[in-house]
XYZ file of C-alpha atoms in Angstrom:
417
model
C 69.301 -96.083 86.272
C 71.452 -93.607 88.166
C 74.980 -94.220 89.400
C 74.907 -92.625 92.811
C 77.689 -93.458 95.247
C 76.841 -92.317 98.755
C 80.044 -92.238 100.824
C 78.338 -92.172 104.238
C 76.173 -95.105 103.270
C 79.093 -97.118 101.935
C 80.926 -96.684 105.215
C 78.016 -97.873 107.318
C 76.288 -94.631 108.352
C 72.704 -95.556 107.578
C 70.857 -92.767 109.411
C 69.249 -91.618 106.173
C 65.572 -90.625 105.947
C 63.491 -93.378 104.436
C 62.305 -92.711 100.900
C 59.557 -95.335 100.640
C 57.702 -97.096 103.424
C 57.416 -100.857 103.052
C 55.281 -103.305 105.048
C 55.441 -107.103 105.037
C 52.088 -108.555 106.137
C 51.722 -112.254 106.933
C 48.185 -113.582 106.464
C 47.036 -116.855 108.020
C 49.084 -119.654 109.523
C 51.540 -120.172 106.661
C 51.969 -116.446 106.025
C 52.437 -115.717 109.713
C 55.123 -118.383 110.048
C 56.972 -117.064 107.009
C 56.952 -113.474 108.266
C 57.979 -114.576 111.762
C 61.038 -116.331 110.351
C 61.800 -113.358 108.085
C 61.685 -110.887 110.976
C 64.189 -113.030 112.873
C 66.620 -112.506 109.969
C 66.403 -108.728 110.307
C 67.503 -108.067 113.912
C 69.331 -104.877 112.904
C 66.494 -103.356 110.952
C 64.363 -104.126 107.944
C 60.901 -103.411 106.602
C 57.975 -103.149 108.982
C 56.220 -106.449 109.669
C 52.752 -107.425 110.872
C 50.666 -110.593 111.085
C 46.923 -111.268 110.887
C 45.191 -114.601 111.444
C 41.887 -116.153 112.472
C 43.627 -118.531 114.903
C 44.168 -116.956 118.352
C 46.547 -119.732 119.410
C 48.910 -119.036 116.510
C 48.938 -115.320 117.287
C 49.571 -115.989 120.989
C 52.950 -117.576 120.255
C 53.922 -115.227 117.409
C 56.465 -112.561 118.462
C 55.628 -110.280 115.519
C 54.085 -106.970 116.527
C 51.588 -105.669 115.540
C 49.299 -108.650 115.117
C 45.536 -108.812 114.745
C 42.915 -111.524 115.207
C 40.485 -111.544 112.294
C 36.782 -112.327 112.500
C 36.112 -112.884 116.185
C 32.353 -112.869 115.538
C 32.571 -114.805 112.283
C 34.712 -117.668 113.589
C 33.916 -117.408 117.322
C 37.719 -117.408 117.873
C 37.936 -120.943 116.421
C 39.912 -120.041 113.243
C 38.599 -120.451 109.708
C 38.944 -124.223 109.730
C 40.273 -124.295 106.134
C 37.004 -122.671 105.007
C 37.825 -120.029 102.391
C 34.452 -118.332 102.784
C 34.993 -118.040 106.548
C 38.399 -116.470 105.886
C 36.852 -113.944 103.522
C 34.070 -113.017 105.952
C 36.549 -112.734 108.831
C 38.654 -110.236 106.873
C 35.590 -108.220 105.881
C 34.458 -108.114 109.517
C 37.845 -106.851 110.733
C 38.940 -104.599 107.887
C 38.167 -101.466 109.901
C 40.431 -102.622 112.743
C 43.110 -103.509 110.219
C 43.188 -100.011 108.736
C 45.691 -98.505 111.248
C 48.166 -101.253 110.361
C 47.906 -100.692 106.603
C 47.750 -96.936 106.085
C 50.807 -94.838 105.246
C 52.790 -97.356 103.194
C 53.996 -97.049 99.605
C 54.469 -100.786 99.095
C 52.939 -103.747 100.923
C 54.127 -107.326 100.507
C 51.376 -109.797 101.339
C 52.738 -113.209 102.332
C 50.285 -116.089 102.546
C 49.695 -119.756 101.875
C 47.130 -120.778 99.280
C 44.702 -123.653 99.716
C 43.640 -123.049 103.313
C 40.959 -120.804 104.762
C 42.549 -117.591 106.021
C 45.284 -117.042 103.444
C 43.084 -117.910 100.483
C 39.973 -116.141 101.751
C 41.335 -113.089 103.572
C 44.222 -112.073 101.300
C 42.021 -110.851 98.394
C 39.904 -108.764 100.797
C 43.000 -107.106 102.260
C 44.513 -106.593 98.797
C 41.302 -104.947 97.610
C 41.397 -102.574 100.578
C 45.024 -101.682 99.810
C 44.003 -100.995 96.218
C 41.480 -98.460 97.490
C 44.303 -96.851 99.483
C 46.295 -96.678 96.207
C 49.057 -98.741 97.808
C 51.238 -100.855 95.534
C 50.593 -104.469 96.533
C 52.765 -107.470 95.734
C 51.746 -110.908 97.031
C 53.971 -113.926 97.643
C 51.575 -116.887 97.474
C 52.894 -120.284 98.591
C 51.163 -123.174 96.823
C 50.487 -126.520 98.541
C 52.553 -129.668 98.137
C 51.248 -132.326 95.781
C 50.640 -134.740 98.650
C 48.112 -132.289 100.158
C 45.585 -133.409 97.560
C 43.773 -132.205 94.455
C 41.056 -130.385 96.359
C 43.531 -128.146 98.162
C 45.391 -127.574 94.895
C 42.170 -126.461 93.165
C 41.333 -124.147 96.066
C 44.831 -122.663 95.844
C 44.578 -122.124 92.075
C 41.204 -120.401 92.470
C 42.709 -118.236 95.205
C 45.581 -117.120 92.977
C 43.163 -116.143 90.212
C 41.173 -114.063 92.692
C 44.362 -112.453 94.009
C 45.443 -111.486 90.491
C 42.288 -109.388 90.195
C 43.023 -107.602 93.494
C 46.835 -107.306 93.681
C 49.149 -105.404 91.397
C 51.111 -108.643 90.983
C 51.262 -112.141 92.458
C 54.448 -114.185 92.828
C 53.536 -117.867 93.003
C 55.829 -120.043 95.135
C 55.158 -123.729 94.388
C 56.165 -125.623 97.522
C 56.510 -128.750 95.391
C 59.569 -127.186 93.759
C 61.241 -126.891 97.157
C 62.384 -130.463 96.644
C 64.786 -129.245 93.955
C 66.435 -126.901 96.478
C 67.017 -129.487 99.189
C 69.244 -132.370 100.071
C 67.278 -135.607 100.672
C 68.083 -135.612 104.395
C 66.888 -132.013 104.995
C 64.382 -131.783 107.857
C 60.871 -130.408 107.434
C 61.436 -127.210 109.444
C 64.721 -126.580 107.655
C 63.006 -127.068 104.293
C 60.558 -124.257 104.918
C 63.304 -122.081 106.392
C 65.301 -122.369 103.159
C 62.249 -121.270 101.165
C 61.623 -118.400 103.570
C 65.260 -117.311 103.282
C 64.851 -116.859 99.536
C 61.695 -114.780 99.915
C 63.151 -112.810 102.836
C 66.263 -111.855 100.879
C 64.168 -110.700 97.929
C 62.009 -108.499 100.157
C 65.008 -107.193 102.112
C 66.879 -106.285 98.918
C 63.871 -104.395 97.555
C 63.364 -102.627 100.874
C 67.050 -101.675 100.995
C 66.895 -100.181 97.515
C 63.648 -98.316 98.084
C 64.229 -97.052 101.600
C 67.851 -95.917 101.414
C 70.126 -94.521 98.693
C 71.915 -97.311 96.864
C 74.995 -97.508 94.696
C 72.679 -97.897 91.700
C 69.298 -96.492 92.600
C 66.046 -98.215 91.793
C 63.191 -95.766 92.189
C 59.793 -96.664 93.565
C 58.343 -95.556 90.228
C 60.404 -98.283 88.517
C 59.014 -100.966 90.817
C 55.470 -99.683 90.333
C 55.884 -99.651 86.557
C 57.114 -103.248 86.374
C 54.494 -104.575 88.773
C 51.527 -102.712 87.303
C 52.413 -103.682 83.726
C 53.204 -107.312 84.528
C 49.747 -108.597 83.674
C 49.249 -109.611 87.306
C 51.723 -112.496 87.554
C 55.463 -112.381 88.257
C 58.206 -114.942 88.760
C 60.911 -114.662 91.381
C 64.413 -116.047 91.703
C 67.272 -115.773 94.157
C 70.947 -116.649 94.199
C 73.770 -115.970 96.640
C 77.475 -116.547 97.028
C 80.294 -115.991 99.483
C 84.038 -115.548 99.258
C 86.171 -114.954 96.193
C 83.715 -116.704 93.873
C 80.642 -114.973 95.320
C 79.511 -113.418 92.030
C 79.861 -116.632 90.028
C 78.181 -118.671 92.756
C 75.303 -116.204 93.049
C 74.704 -116.296 89.287
C 74.898 -120.096 89.214
C 72.405 -120.579 92.046
C 70.059 -117.976 90.571
C 70.014 -119.625 87.147
C 69.423 -123.029 88.739
C 66.445 -121.748 90.749
C 63.392 -124.015 90.360
C 61.152 -120.947 90.637
C 62.782 -119.652 87.450
C 62.569 -123.138 85.920
C 66.360 -123.378 85.936
C 66.605 -120.043 84.106
C 64.145 -120.897 81.320
C 61.713 -118.218 82.532
C 64.238 -115.527 81.612
C 64.209 -116.628 77.977
C 60.625 -115.484 77.401
C 60.440 -112.569 79.830
C 59.047 -109.202 78.764
C 60.379 -107.340 81.805
C 63.141 -108.013 84.298
C 64.210 -106.407 87.556
C 67.652 -107.306 88.920
C 68.527 -106.420 92.522
C 72.093 -106.910 93.731
C 72.947 -106.770 97.423
C 76.561 -106.869 98.564
C 79.027 -105.609 101.123
C 81.357 -102.587 101.028
C 83.784 -104.747 99.027
C 81.371 -105.170 96.107
C 82.977 -103.786 92.946
C 81.652 -102.284 89.742
C 83.036 -105.334 87.952
C 80.875 -107.535 90.193
C 77.769 -105.583 89.215
C 78.629 -105.519 85.505
C 79.348 -109.234 85.473
C 76.103 -110.148 87.203
C 73.951 -107.979 84.944
C 75.724 -109.190 81.811
C 75.325 -112.880 82.669
C 71.630 -112.566 83.481
C 70.595 -110.334 80.593
C 72.382 -112.685 78.181
C 69.624 -115.203 78.985
C 66.846 -112.685 78.281
C 65.374 -111.496 74.961
C 66.738 -108.373 73.321
C 64.665 -105.279 73.974
C 63.481 -106.499 77.372
C 62.269 -103.834 79.801
C 65.168 -103.864 82.265
C 65.353 -102.371 85.775
C 68.563 -102.623 87.808
C 69.403 -101.719 91.386
C 72.405 -102.373 93.623
C 72.851 -101.592 97.299
C 75.535 -102.065 99.925
C 75.042 -103.450 103.417
C 77.844 -103.172 105.956
C 77.042 -106.649 107.307
C 77.399 -108.255 103.870
C 81.181 -108.072 103.432
C 82.454 -110.958 101.308
C 78.865 -111.872 100.374
C 76.632 -111.149 97.392
C 72.971 -111.897 96.704
C 70.927 -111.501 93.538
C 67.152 -111.402 93.393
C 65.110 -110.982 90.247
C 61.487 -110.264 89.487
C 60.338 -111.025 85.978
C 57.076 -111.054 84.060
C 56.152 -112.595 80.729
C 53.856 -109.704 79.853
C 54.314 -105.971 79.459
C 51.036 -104.124 79.184
C 51.233 -100.497 78.171
C 48.677 -98.319 79.969
C 45.372 -97.775 78.188
C 44.412 -94.155 77.576
C 41.243 -93.169 79.397
C 38.265 -91.633 77.579
C 38.872 -88.278 79.315
C 42.531 -88.249 78.209
C 41.555 -89.078 74.621
C 38.852 -86.390 74.586
C 41.339 -83.837 75.911
C 43.864 -84.649 73.170
C 41.217 -84.375 70.442
C 39.881 -81.105 71.887
C 43.377 -79.595 72.069
C 44.037 -80.658 68.484
C 40.818 -79.121 67.179
C 41.353 -75.914 69.158
C 44.811 -75.506 67.636
C 43.740 -76.013 64.032
C 44.351 -72.889 61.945
C 41.207 -71.529 60.259
C 41.319 -71.556 56.437
C 42.848 -68.359 55.068
C 41.536 -66.488 52.052
C 43.433 -67.323 48.907
C 44.933 -70.538 50.319
C 44.449 -73.545 48.089
C 42.212 -76.165 49.599
C 41.611 -79.769 48.702
C 39.145 -80.151 45.812
C 35.647 -81.198 46.680
C 34.274 -84.533 45.598
C 32.170 -82.849 42.865
C 35.156 -80.940 41.474
C 36.900 -84.137 40.422
C 33.798 -85.856 39.119
C 33.152 -88.014 42.190
C 29.642 -88.825 43.245
C 28.630 -86.786 46.265
C 28.052 -89.041 49.319
C 24.467 -89.256 50.523
C 23.693 -89.527 54.242
C 21.601 -92.637 54.894
C 20.387 -94.450 57.958
C 21.626 -97.978 58.389
C 18.798 -100.487 59.022
C 19.790 -101.243 62.612
C 17.483 -102.024 65.503
C 16.736 -99.086 67.702
C 17.715 -99.708 71.301
C 16.630 -97.375 74.063
C 16.916 -97.418 77.814
C 13.832 -99.618 78.198
C 14.127 -101.651 74.994
C 17.668 -103.016 75.184
C 17.361 -105.634 72.442
C 19.060 -108.921 73.245
C 20.251 -107.473 76.566
C 16.713 -106.680 77.787
C 16.669 -109.613 80.220
C 20.206 -109.017 81.481
C 21.353 -106.735 84.268
C 22.679 -103.470 82.734
C 26.453 -102.990 82.631
C 26.902 -99.477 84.014
C 30.277 -97.737 83.719
C 30.641 -94.037 84.529
C 26.843 -93.740 84.594
C 26.355 -95.177 81.087
C 24.830 -98.497 80.028
C 27.532 -99.907 77.759
C 25.212 -102.664 76.524
C 23.581 -99.917 74.413
C 25.701 -99.284 71.272
C 27.883 -96.200 71.417
C 26.316 -94.535 68.338
C 22.872 -94.716 70.001
C 24.073 -93.473 73.374
C 25.667 -90.475 71.628
C 22.784 -89.867 69.190
C 24.997 -90.372 66.134
C 23.946 -91.459 62.638
C 25.937 -94.016 60.714
C 26.329 -93.444 56.981
C 27.699 -95.151 53.901
C 28.207 -94.190 50.273
C 25.859 -95.424 47.554
């Protein structure tokens, strides 16, 4: 965390070269609508946006550019019809045409609805392609309302599980919890707009921190570390305030967020990212107060990432967004890395010098000398694979890992007797 006050930036001169390129991609009808409403909030600049869908009518009225129709041959331009398999096939058919939209970005936010055809089916295909491009991918997945039925809910849950295998992290947005954010008389369109505002502010704050120098910088490497070690599932919360009590109001609304389970999620978080967005009048005391209040709800020793940025249009306003994960998975060392460490260690061992005392042998202290013996284990070869003979081989790096390691390496196992 670096304290880096940029005077030109604080006074509104934002012609600074971008540090990280960010794309927000809406997938399907729900995702396209969310991104369309987000883009309308960023008239003076924001992250790049794009929309893909299998429904030509939805794309025809969507002002977001670029946009792409998926699966013209697969769906015959009739949309996926809530068929997840059709959505998947449509994305696979069009992935080559989608490539120019996706390449060149450091971070891509996928925004989609779960439970339908295009969002549920196409999003994992696109996420898998981004993984091959080595692009950090974070997906906001909106879950269906309870009244949409059990079948749609099961389809959505299956879709999230598939996305977790393809994305670096998935942020689940249960639409059912929107009710806790709304007054009873709130209209349907306004209800979704309120939800979109929360997601849009989170994305905008991250983009602001990553693309331009902030007051407290959050590096792209920090975002990648949190997302990649999250175990594949993150939670998201947002709070905002205005006027003299903006900090207190922002903290209060954040901690009452239904997506953070009224702050309970923070109590068992393993990692936490806090993004603060304010105007030129935001003070160090504001930042300290916000961070102190939020981290007081989190466990000690949590992996904490903090960023704060200033926007000239945000005078007298303050917004807080957090990303948090219950897991923190340290990276696993690869076989090549382990072999290299062992080789370096052995190469650097000093040879025994004449006259130097060495450890006594087993015989010197009256211990029985170990005898090398073969353990009575079944021999398994490439053609006789024991209990795995009827199964398809599991090949990793050219080796059948169903065959025990000691056999693949030609080692003998021994024991003392």
